[in-house]
Coordinates of C-alpha atoms in Angstrom, one line a residue:
M25 CA 161.0 122.5 70.9
F26 CA 161.2 126.2 71.8
C27 CA 158.8 126.1 75.0
L28 CA 159.9 122.8 76.7
C29 CA 163.6 124.7 76.6
G30 CA 161.5 127.6 78.0
K31 CA 160.7 125.4 80.2
L32 CA 163.8 123.5 81.1
F33 CA 165.3 126.8 81.6
S34 CA 162.5 128.2 83.7
D35 CA 163.4 125.8 86.0
I36 CA 166.3 125.3 86.4
F37 CA 167.2 129.2 87.2
Y38 CA 163.8 128.7 90.0
L39 CA 166.3 125.8 91.0
L40 CA 169.5 128.2 91.9
K41 CA 167.0 130.9 93.0
V42 CA 165.9 128.4 95.8
N43 CA 168.9 127.0 96.3
R44 CA 170.7 130.6 96.8
D45 CA 167.7 131.7 98.8
T46 CA 168.7 128.8 101.6
F47 CA 171.7 128.8 101.4
A48 CA 173.1 132.3 101.5
P49 CA 172.6 132.2 105.1
L50 CA 174.1 129.4 106.1
V51 CA 177.2 130.6 103.6
V52 CA 177.2 133.6 105.5
S53 CA 176.8 131.9 109.0
T54 CA 179.7 129.9 108.0
L55 CA 182.4 133.3 107.0
F56 CA 181.5 134.5 110.4
I57 CA 183.0 132.1 112.4
L58 CA 186.0 131.5 110.8
L59 CA 186.1 135.4 111.0
T60 CA 185.1 134.7 115.1
S61 CA 188.3 131.8 115.2
L62 CA 189.5 134.6 112.8
L63 CA 190.2 137.0 115.5
A64 CA 190.7 135.8 118.3
H65 CA 193.5 133.3 116.8
C66 CA 196.2 137.5 116.1
A67 CA 193.9 138.3 119.8
R68 CA 196.1 135.1 120.9
R69 CA 199.6 135.5 119.5
L70 CA 199.1 138.7 120.6
V71 CA 198.6 138.5 123.8
Q72 CA 201.8 135.5 122.7
K73 CA 204.8 137.5 122.1
A74 CA 203.1 141.5 124.9
V75 CA 202.8 139.8 127.3
R76 CA 205.8 137.4 129.8
E77 CA 204.5 136.7 133.0
P78 CA 202.9 133.1 131.5
F79 CA 200.0 132.4 134.3
I80 CA 199.0 136.3 133.6
R81 CA 199.6 135.1 129.8
L82 CA 197.1 132.4 130.4
L83 CA 194.4 135.1 131.9
F84 CA 194.0 135.9 128.7
E85 CA 193.8 133.2 126.8
E86 CA 191.2 131.4 128.3
A87 CA 189.5 134.9 128.4
I88 CA 190.1 134.7 124.2
A89 CA 188.9 130.8 124.1
A90 CA 186.0 131.7 126.2
A91 CA 185.3 134.4 124.2
E92 CA 185.4 132.4 120.7
L93 CA 183.7 129.9 122.2
C94 CA 181.0 131.9 122.6
G95 CA 181.2 133.6 120.0
C96 CA 180.9 130.7 117.9
C97 CA 177.8 129.3 119.6
F98 CA 175.5 132.8 119.7
E99 CA 175.9 131.6 115.3
L100 CA 175.2 128.1 116.1
I101 CA 172.4 128.7 117.2
I102 CA 171.6 130.2 113.7
V103 CA 172.6 127.0 112.2
A104 CA 170.5 124.9 115.1
D105 CA 168.3 126.4 113.9
N106 CA 167.5 126.7 109.8
F107 CA 170.0 123.5 108.6
G108 CA 169.2 121.2 111.4
V109 CA 170.8 119.6 114.2
A110 CA 172.8 117.5 111.5
T111 CA 174.5 120.8 110.2
Y112 CA 175.1 122.6 113.5
A113 CA 176.8 118.5 115.2
I114 CA 179.0 119.0 111.9
F115 CA 180.1 122.8 113.1
L116 CA 180.7 121.9 115.8
F117 CA 182.8 118.6 115.4
A118 CA 185.1 121.1 113.2
L119 CA 185.6 123.6 115.4
T120 CA 186.0 121.3 118.8
I121 CA 189.3 120.3 116.7
W122 CA 190.3 123.8 116.0
W123 CA 190.0 124.4 119.7
S124 CA 191.9 121.7 120.6
L125 CA 194.4 122.0 118.5
N126 CA 195.0 126.1 119.2
W127 CA 194.0 127.0 122.7
G128 CA 197.5 125.3 124.7
E129 CA 196.7 125.3 127.8
A130 CA 194.2 127.5 127.9
T131 CA 191.2 124.8 128.4
A132 CA 187.3 128.1 128.9
C133 CA 185.5 125.1 131.2
P134 CA 185.9 126.4 135.1
Y135 CA 184.7 122.2 136.2
T136 CA 188.8 121.8 134.7
H137 CA 190.1 123.6 137.2
I138 CA 188.3 122.3 139.8
E139 CA 189.3 118.5 139.0
D140 CA 193.3 120.5 139.7
V141 CA 192.8 121.8 142.7
I142 CA 191.0 118.0 143.6
E143 CA 194.0 116.0 141.3
G144 CA 196.8 118.3 143.5
K145 CA 198.1 120.5 140.1
G146 CA 196.4 124.4 141.4
D147 CA 195.1 126.1 144.1
I148 CA 192.3 127.6 144.6
R149 CA 192.6 130.9 143.8
K150 CA 194.2 130.9 139.9
A151 CA 191.6 128.5 139.3
L152 CA 189.0 131.2 140.9
L153 CA 191.5 133.5 138.5
K154 CA 190.6 131.5 135.5
T155 CA 186.7 131.1 135.9
W156 CA 186.8 135.1 135.9
A157 CA 188.2 135.4 133.3
E158 CA 186.7 133.2 131.1
L159 CA 183.0 134.7 132.4
A160 CA 184.7 138.2 130.9
G161 CA 185.4 136.4 128.0
G162 CA 182.2 134.9 127.0
L163 CA 180.4 138.0 128.9
L164 CA 181.6 140.6 127.4
V165 CA 181.3 139.0 122.7
F166 CA 178.1 139.6 123.6
K167 CA 178.2 142.5 122.9
Y168 CA 180.5 142.1 119.4
I169 CA 177.6 139.0 118.5
Q170 CA 175.1 141.7 118.8
M171 CA 176.8 144.3 116.3
Y172 CA 177.2 141.9 114.5
W173 CA 173.3 141.1 114.0
A174 CA 172.0 144.3 114.4
L175 CA 173.8 144.4 110.8
E176 CA 170.9 141.4 109.8
I177 CA 173.0 139.9 106.6
S178 CA 171.4 137.2 106.4
D179 CA 167.2 136.7 106.5
T180 CA 168.5 134.3 109.7
H181 CA 170.0 137.1 112.0
K182 CA 166.9 139.5 111.0
N183 CA 165.4 141.5 114.2
K184 CA 167.6 138.3 116.5
A185 CA 170.0 141.0 118.0
F186 CA 166.8 142.5 120.4
E187 CA 165.2 139.8 120.5
D188 CA 164.6 138.1 124.3
C189 CA 165.9 135.3 124.3
T190 CA 164.3 131.8 125.9
A191 CA 165.9 129.5 127.7
D192 CA 167.1 125.6 126.3
L193 CA 166.0 123.3 129.1
Q194 CA 163.6 121.2 127.9
V195 CA 162.4 119.3 131.6
P196 CA 162.5 119.5 135.0
V197 CA 165.1 121.3 136.6
L198 CA 166.8 118.3 137.9
Y199 CA 166.7 116.0 135.2
G200 CA 168.0 119.0 132.5
A201 CA 171.4 119.3 136.2
I202 CA 171.5 115.2 135.5
V203 CA 171.3 115.1 131.2
E204 CA 174.0 117.3 132.0
G205 CA 176.2 116.8 135.2
V206 CA 176.4 113.0 133.9
A207 CA 176.9 113.6 130.0
T208 CA 179.7 116.3 131.6
C209 CA 181.6 113.4 133.1
L210 CA 181.0 110.7 130.2
C211 CA 183.3 113.5 128.3
R212 CA 185.8 113.4 131.3
L213 CA 185.9 110.0 131.2
A214 CA 186.7 109.8 127.7
S215 CA 188.7 113.0 127.0
R216 CA 191.4 110.9 129.8
S217 CA 191.4 107.7 128.8
L218 CA 192.6 109.2 124.9
S219 CA 194.5 111.8 127.3
D220 CA 196.6 108.1 128.5
L221 CA 195.8 105.4 125.6
N222 CA 196.6 108.5 123.3
P223 CA 195.6 107.5 120.6
R224 CA 195.8 108.7 116.8
F225 CA 193.4 110.4 116.0
A226 CA 193.3 111.4 120.0
T227 CA 191.4 114.9 118.8
A228 CA 189.1 114.1 116.3
I229 CA 187.8 111.1 118.3
D230 CA 187.4 112.8 121.7
S231 CA 185.8 115.7 119.9
F232 CA 183.7 113.1 117.6
I233 CA 182.6 111.7 121.7
G234 CA 181.9 115.1 122.7
T235 CA 179.7 115.9 119.8
S236 CA 177.6 112.8 120.0
L237 CA 177.1 113.9 124.0
V238 CA 176.1 117.5 122.6
V239 CA 173.3 116.3 119.8
A240 CA 172.2 112.8 122.4
A241 CA 171.5 115.6 125.1
F242 CA 170.4 118.6 122.6
D243 CA 166.7 118.8 123.1
Y244 CA 166.9 117.9 126.7
S245 CA 168.7 120.2 128.4
G246 CA 170.7 122.0 125.4
G247 CA 173.4 120.4 126.3
Y248 CA 176.5 122.5 127.5
F249 CA 178.1 120.8 129.2
N250 CA 180.0 123.6 130.3
P251 CA 178.5 126.2 132.9
V252 CA 180.8 128.9 131.0
L253 CA 179.5 128.6 128.0
A254 CA 176.1 128.2 128.9
T255 CA 176.3 130.8 131.1
S256 CA 176.8 132.9 128.1
L257 CA 174.3 132.5 125.9
K258 CA 171.3 131.6 128.1
A259 CA 171.7 132.8 131.7
G260 CA 168.4 135.1 132.3
C261 CA 166.7 133.7 129.5
E262 CA 162.9 133.2 130.3
G263 CA 162.6 129.7 130.4
H264 CA 163.6 129.5 134.3
T265 CA 165.2 132.1 136.7
L266 CA 169.0 131.8 137.9
A267 CA 169.2 129.6 140.4
E268 CA 167.0 126.5 138.3
H269 CA 170.3 128.0 135.1
A270 CA 172.7 127.9 138.1
M271 CA 171.8 124.1 139.6
V272 CA 171.4 123.0 135.9
Y273 CA 174.5 124.0 134.1
W274 CA 176.5 124.9 136.9
L275 CA 176.1 121.8 139.4
G276 CA 175.1 119.3 137.2
A277 CA 178.2 119.7 135.1
C278 CA 180.9 120.3 138.1
A279 CA 179.3 117.6 139.5
G280 CA 179.6 115.5 137.1
S281 CA 182.8 116.5 135.9
I282 CA 184.7 115.9 140.2
I283 CA 182.8 112.7 139.9
S284 CA 184.7 111.5 136.9
V285 CA 188.0 112.7 138.6
Y286 CA 187.2 109.8 141.5
V287 CA 185.8 107.8 138.8
Y288 CA 188.6 107.3 136.6
K289 CA 190.2 106.5 140.0
L290 CA 188.7 103.1 140.2
P291 CA 190.8 100.4 140.1
A292 CA 188.8 98.6 137.4
I293 CA 189.2 101.7 135.3
Q294 CA 192.3 102.4 135.8
K295 CA 193.0 98.1 134.7
Y296 CA 190.8 98.8 131.4
V297 CA 192.9 101.8 130.6
S298 CA 196.1 100.1 131.7
S299 CA 195.5 96.8 129.5
T300 CA 194.0 98.2 126.7
A301 CA 197.1 100.7 126.4
E302 CA 199.7 97.1 126.2
F303 CA 197.2 95.5 123.2
N304 CA 198.5 95.9 120.6
G305 CA 195.9 94.6 118.1
D306 CA 194.4 98.3 116.9
S307 CA 196.3 100.3 113.9
I308 CA 194.2 103.2 115.3
W309 CA 197.0 103.8 118.4
A310 CA 199.8 106.1 118.5
D311 CA 202.5 103.8 117.9
K312 CA 201.6 101.2 116.5
E313 CA 203.2 100.9 112.8
D314 CA 201.3 100.1 110.5

Protein backbone atom coordinates (compact mmCIF):
# COMPACT_ATOMS: atom_id res chain seq x y z
CA MET A 1 0.00 0.00 0.00
CA PHE A 2 2.76 2.46 0.97
CA CYS A 3 4.63 1.59 -2.20
CA LEU A 4 1.46 2.17 -4.26
CA CYS A 5 0.79 5.57 -2.63
CA GLY A 6 4.43 6.55 -3.05
CA LYS A 7 4.30 5.71 -6.75
CA LEU A 8 1.03 7.63 -7.16
CA PHE A 9 2.48 10.79 -5.56
CA SER A 10 5.62 10.38 -7.63
CA ASP A 11 3.55 10.18 -10.85
CA ILE A 12 1.49 13.24 -9.87
CA PHE A 13 4.63 15.23 -9.08
CA TYR A 14 6.12 14.21 -12.45
CA LEU A 15 3.00 15.29 -14.33
CA LEU A 16 2.94 18.64 -12.54
CA LYS A 17 6.60 19.20 -13.34
CA VAL A 18 6.09 18.29 -17.00
CA ASN A 19 3.08 20.61 -17.26
CA ARG A 20 4.98 23.41 -15.54
CA ASP A 21 7.96 23.01 -17.85
CA THR A 22 5.66 22.80 -20.87
CA PHE A 23 3.26 25.65 -20.22
CA ALA A 24 5.39 28.13 -18.25
CA PRO A 25 6.98 29.46 -21.47
CA LEU A 26 3.50 29.92 -22.95
CA VAL A 27 2.47 31.91 -19.88
CA VAL A 28 5.59 34.08 -20.28
CA SER A 29 4.79 34.72 -23.95
CA THR A 30 1.17 35.52 -23.09
CA LEU A 31 2.17 38.00 -20.40
CA PHE A 32 4.65 39.69 -22.73
CA ILE A 33 2.00 40.08 -25.45
CA LEU A 34 -0.38 41.55 -22.87
CA LEU A 35 2.34 43.94 -21.66
CA THR A 36 3.08 45.05 -25.23
CA SER A 37 -0.61 45.69 -25.91
CA LEU A 38 -0.98 47.59 -22.64
CA LEU A 39 2.03 49.81 -23.37
CA ALA A 40 0.68 50.55 -26.85
CA HIS A 41 -2.75 51.33 -25.40
CA CYS A 42 -1.23 53.79 -22.91
CA ALA A 43 0.91 55.40 -25.63
CA ARG A 44 -2.17 55.78 -27.82
CA ARG A 45 -4.11 57.49 -25.05
CA LEU A 46 -1.18 59.81 -24.35
CA VAL A 47 -0.94 60.82 -28.00
CA GLN A 48 -4.70 61.43 -28.19
CA LYS A 49 -4.46 63.82 -25.25
CA ALA A 50 -1.21 65.54 -26.17
CA VAL A 51 -1.43 65.96 -29.97
CA ARG A 52 -4.19 68.23 -31.25
CA GLU A 53 -3.56 68.28 -35.00
CA PRO A 54 -5.58 65.33 -36.40
CA PHE A 55 -3.19 64.20 -39.12
CA ILE A 56 -0.08 64.40 -36.92
CA ARG A 57 -1.99 62.46 -34.25
CA LEU A 58 -2.90 59.82 -36.84
CA LEU A 59 0.77 59.46 -37.84
CA PHE A 60 1.69 58.76 -34.22
CA GLU A 61 -1.21 56.31 -33.95
CA GLU A 62 -0.05 54.50 -37.09
CA ALA A 63 3.47 54.19 -35.66
CA ILE A 64 2.11 52.88 -32.35
CA ALA A 65 -0.23 50.43 -34.07
CA ALA A 66 2.60 49.11 -36.25
CA ALA A 67 4.88 48.75 -33.22
CA GLU A 68 2.16 46.88 -31.33
CA LEU A 69 1.41 44.63 -34.31
CA CYS A 70 5.04 43.76 -34.97
CA GLY A 71 5.96 43.47 -31.30
CA CYS A 72 3.18 40.98 -30.64
CA CYS A 73 3.92 39.05 -33.84
CA PHE A 74 7.60 38.68 -32.94
CA GLU A 75 6.44 36.83 -29.84
CA LEU A 76 3.86 34.90 -31.86
CA ILE A 77 6.77 33.44 -33.81
CA ILE A 78 7.99 31.98 -30.50
CA VAL A 79 4.49 30.64 -29.82
CA ALA A 80 4.20 29.04 -33.27
CA ASP A 81 7.67 27.46 -33.11
CA ASN A 82 7.12 25.93 -29.68
CA PHE A 83 3.39 25.34 -29.34
CA GLY A 84 2.20 24.84 -32.90
CA VAL A 85 0.20 26.72 -35.50
CA ALA A 86 -3.12 26.02 -33.77
CA THR A 87 -2.03 27.88 -30.63
CA TYR A 88 -0.61 30.65 -32.80
CA ALA A 89 -3.97 30.92 -34.58
CA ILE A 90 -5.89 31.28 -31.29
CA PHE A 91 -3.59 34.09 -30.17
CA LEU A 92 -3.79 35.82 -33.57
CA PHE A 93 -7.60 35.57 -33.65
CA ALA A 94 -7.92 37.23 -30.23
CA LEU A 95 -5.31 39.89 -31.01
CA THR A 96 -6.94 40.79 -34.32
CA ILE A 97 -10.20 41.47 -32.52
CA TRP A 98 -8.38 43.60 -29.92
CA TRP A 99 -6.62 45.61 -32.64
CA SER A 100 -9.85 46.18 -34.55
CA LEU A 101 -11.52 47.56 -31.43
CA ASN A 102 -8.64 49.77 -30.25
CA TRP A 103 -6.74 51.17 -33.22
CA GLY A 104 -9.39 53.62 -34.38
CA GLU A 105 -8.46 55.04 -37.80
CA ALA A 106 -4.97 53.50 -37.75
CA THR A 107 -4.40 50.39 -39.85
CA ALA A 108 -0.63 49.70 -39.59
CA CYS A 109 -0.86 48.55 -43.21
CA PRO A 110 0.36 50.54 -46.26
CA TYR A 111 -1.98 49.14 -48.88
CA THR A 112 -5.05 50.49 -47.10
CA HIS A 113 -3.70 53.97 -47.90
CA ILE A 114 -3.21 52.98 -51.54
CA GLU A 115 -6.86 51.90 -51.60
CA ASP A 116 -7.85 55.31 -50.23
CA VAL A 117 -5.87 57.04 -52.99
CA ILE A 118 -7.54 54.91 -55.68
CA GLU A 119 -10.99 55.63 -54.28
CA GLY A 120 -10.31 59.36 -53.89
CA LYS A 121 -10.38 59.28 -50.09
CA GLY A 122 -6.76 60.33 -49.63
CA ASP A 123 -3.73 61.71 -51.44
CA ILE A 124 -0.35 60.22 -52.22
CA ARG A 125 1.58 62.51 -49.88
CA LYS A 126 -0.46 61.48 -46.86
CA ALA A 127 -0.29 57.82 -47.92
CA LEU A 128 3.52 57.99 -48.04
CA LEU A 129 3.74 59.73 -44.68
CA LYS A 130 1.49 57.11 -43.06
CA THR A 131 3.59 54.33 -44.57
CA TRP A 132 6.77 55.99 -43.28
CA ALA A 133 5.27 56.23 -39.77
CA GLU A 134 4.27 52.55 -39.88
CA LEU A 135 7.71 51.46 -41.02
CA ALA A 136 9.32 53.53 -38.27
CA GLY A 137 7.14 51.90 -35.61
CA GLY A 138 7.58 48.42 -37.02
CA LEU A 139 11.36 48.63 -37.30
CA LEU A 140 12.07 50.44 -34.03
CA VAL A 141 10.08 47.95 -31.95
CA PHE A 142 12.71 45.25 -32.56
CA LYS A 143 15.03 46.92 -30.03
CA TYR A 144 12.30 46.49 -27.43
CA ILE A 145 11.87 42.84 -28.44
CA GLN A 146 15.61 42.23 -28.44
CA MET A 147 15.98 43.70 -24.95
CA TYR A 148 13.21 41.41 -23.66
CA TRP A 149 14.50 38.29 -25.38
CA ALA A 150 18.01 38.97 -24.03
CA LEU A 151 16.64 38.53 -20.49
CA GLU A 152 15.92 34.87 -21.41
CA ILE A 153 13.10 34.66 -18.88
CA SER A 154 11.87 31.56 -20.69
CA ASP A 155 13.80 28.68 -22.27
CA THR A 156 12.03 29.50 -25.54
CA HIS A 157 13.90 32.83 -25.64
CA LYS A 158 17.40 31.42 -25.23
CA ASN A 159 19.78 32.74 -27.90
CA LYS A 160 16.87 34.42 -29.72
CA ALA A 161 17.91 38.03 -29.17
CA PHE A 162 20.93 37.93 -31.47
CA GLU A 163 20.45 34.83 -33.62
CA ASP A 164 20.27 35.10 -37.41
CA CYS A 165 16.72 34.92 -38.71
CA THR A 166 15.53 32.77 -41.60
CA ALA A 167 12.91 33.59 -44.20
CA ASP A 168 9.47 31.98 -44.05
CA LEU A 169 9.19 31.75 -47.83
CA GLN A 170 9.04 28.02 -48.65
CA VAL A 171 8.07 28.29 -52.33
CA PRO A 172 9.55 30.05 -55.36
CA VAL A 173 9.36 33.84 -55.25
CA LEU A 174 6.63 34.13 -57.90
CA TYR A 175 4.45 31.57 -56.12
CA GLY A 176 5.02 33.37 -52.83
CA ALA A 177 3.92 36.68 -54.36
CA ILE A 178 0.79 35.00 -55.75
CA VAL A 179 -0.02 33.45 -52.36
CA GLU A 180 0.37 36.80 -50.58
CA GLY A 181 -1.54 38.60 -53.32
CA VAL A 182 -4.50 36.22 -53.52
CA ALA A 183 -4.83 35.92 -49.75
CA THR A 184 -4.62 39.71 -49.30
CA CYS A 185 -7.26 40.17 -51.98
CA LEU A 186 -9.58 37.70 -50.24
CA CYS A 187 -8.97 39.38 -46.87
CA ARG A 188 -9.79 42.80 -48.25
CA LEU A 189 -12.90 41.57 -50.06
CA ALA A 190 -14.13 39.97 -46.85
CA SER A 191 -13.46 43.14 -44.85
CA ARG A 192 -15.25 45.33 -47.39
CA SER A 193 -18.24 42.99 -47.52
CA LEU A 194 -18.52 42.84 -43.75
CA SER A 195 -18.22 46.62 -43.52
CA ASP A 196 -21.14 47.06 -45.94
CA LEU A 197 -23.29 44.22 -44.60
CA ASN A 198 -22.55 45.00 -40.94
CA PRO A 199 -23.62 41.66 -39.48
CA ARG A 200 -23.50 40.89 -35.79
CA PHE A 201 -20.02 39.84 -34.69
CA ALA A 202 -18.53 41.39 -37.86
CA THR A 203 -15.19 41.95 -36.11
CA ALA A 204 -14.98 38.32 -34.97
CA ILE A 205 -15.99 37.04 -38.42
CA ASP A 206 -13.38 39.23 -40.10
CA SER A 207 -10.77 38.05 -37.61
CA PHE A 208 -11.68 34.42 -38.22
CA ILE A 209 -11.40 34.80 -41.99
CA GLY A 210 -8.07 36.61 -41.75
CA THR A 211 -6.65 34.09 -39.28
CA SER A 212 -7.80 31.17 -41.43
CA LEU A 213 -6.06 32.62 -44.48
CA VAL A 214 -2.87 33.22 -42.46
CA VAL A 215 -2.87 29.59 -41.31
CA ALA A 216 -3.55 28.39 -44.87
CA ALA A 217 -0.55 30.35 -46.18
CA PHE A 218 1.69 29.69 -43.17
CA ASP A 219 3.75 26.90 -44.76
CA TYR A 220 4.11 28.71 -48.10
CA SER A 221 4.88 32.40 -47.62
CA GLY A 222 4.41 32.75 -43.86
CA GLY A 223 1.04 34.44 -44.34
CA TYR A 224 1.89 38.06 -43.53
CA PHE A 225 -0.51 39.97 -45.84
CA ASN A 226 1.02 43.20 -44.57
CA PRO A 227 4.24 44.71 -46.00
CA VAL A 228 5.21 46.52 -42.80
CA LEU A 229 4.76 43.40 -40.68
CA ALA A 230 6.78 41.28 -43.12
CA THR A 231 9.54 43.90 -43.32
CA SER A 232 9.80 44.24 -39.55
CA LEU A 233 9.94 40.50 -38.95
CA LYS A 234 11.73 39.11 -41.99
CA ALA A 235 13.50 41.71 -44.16
CA GLY A 236 17.15 40.79 -44.55
CA CYS A 237 16.67 37.27 -43.20
CA GLU A 238 18.55 34.36 -44.75
CA GLY A 239 16.59 32.64 -47.52
CA HIS A 240 15.78 35.47 -49.90
CA THR A 241 17.25 38.77 -51.07
CA LEU A 242 15.72 42.16 -50.27
CA ALA A 243 14.47 42.37 -53.86
CA GLU A 244 12.74 39.00 -53.52
CA HIS A 245 11.31 40.05 -50.17
CA ALA A 246 9.91 43.23 -51.74
CA MET A 247 8.38 41.28 -54.62
CA VAL A 248 6.58 38.82 -52.36
CA TYR A 249 5.54 40.94 -49.40
CA TRP A 250 5.23 44.41 -50.92
CA LEU A 251 4.37 43.93 -54.57
CA GLY A 252 2.33 40.77 -53.99
CA ALA A 253 0.28 42.10 -51.08
CA CYS A 254 -0.26 45.57 -52.59
CA ALA A 255 -1.27 44.08 -55.94
CA GLY A 256 -3.81 41.86 -54.18
CA SER A 257 -5.18 44.87 -52.29
CA ILE A 258 -5.50 46.99 -55.45
CA ILE A 259 -7.21 44.15 -57.32
CA SER A 260 -9.70 43.80 -54.47
CA VAL A 261 -10.81 47.42 -54.97
CA TYR A 262 -11.80 46.76 -58.57
CA VAL A 263 -13.18 43.27 -57.99
CA TYR A 264 -15.46 44.57 -55.25
CA LYS A 265 -16.88 47.15 -57.66
CA LEU A 266 -17.91 44.50 -60.21
CA PRO A 267 -21.69 44.57 -60.81
CA ALA A 268 -22.06 40.91 -59.87
CA ILE A 269 -20.34 41.46 -56.51
CA GLN A 270 -22.32 44.62 -55.78
CA LYS A 271 -25.57 42.89 -56.70
CA TYR A 272 -24.76 40.00 -54.38
CA VAL A 273 -23.85 42.32 -51.50
CA SER A 274 -26.99 44.42 -52.01
CA SER A 275 -29.27 41.39 -52.16
CA THR A 276 -27.64 39.88 -49.08
CA ALA A 277 -28.02 43.12 -47.14
CA GLU A 278 -31.74 43.19 -47.97
CA PHE A 279 -32.22 39.54 -46.99
CA ASN A 280 -33.61 39.31 -43.46
CA GLY A 281 -33.57 35.61 -42.81
CA ASP A 282 -30.40 35.22 -40.76
CA SER A 283 -30.01 36.32 -37.15
CA ILE A 284 -26.37 37.37 -37.61
CA TRP A 285 -27.49 40.65 -39.20
CA ALA A 286 -27.10 43.58 -36.89
CA ASP A 287 -30.48 45.17 -37.50
CA LYS A 288 -32.53 41.98 -37.30
CA GLU A 289 -34.40 41.25 -34.10
CA ASP A 290 -34.08 37.69 -32.82
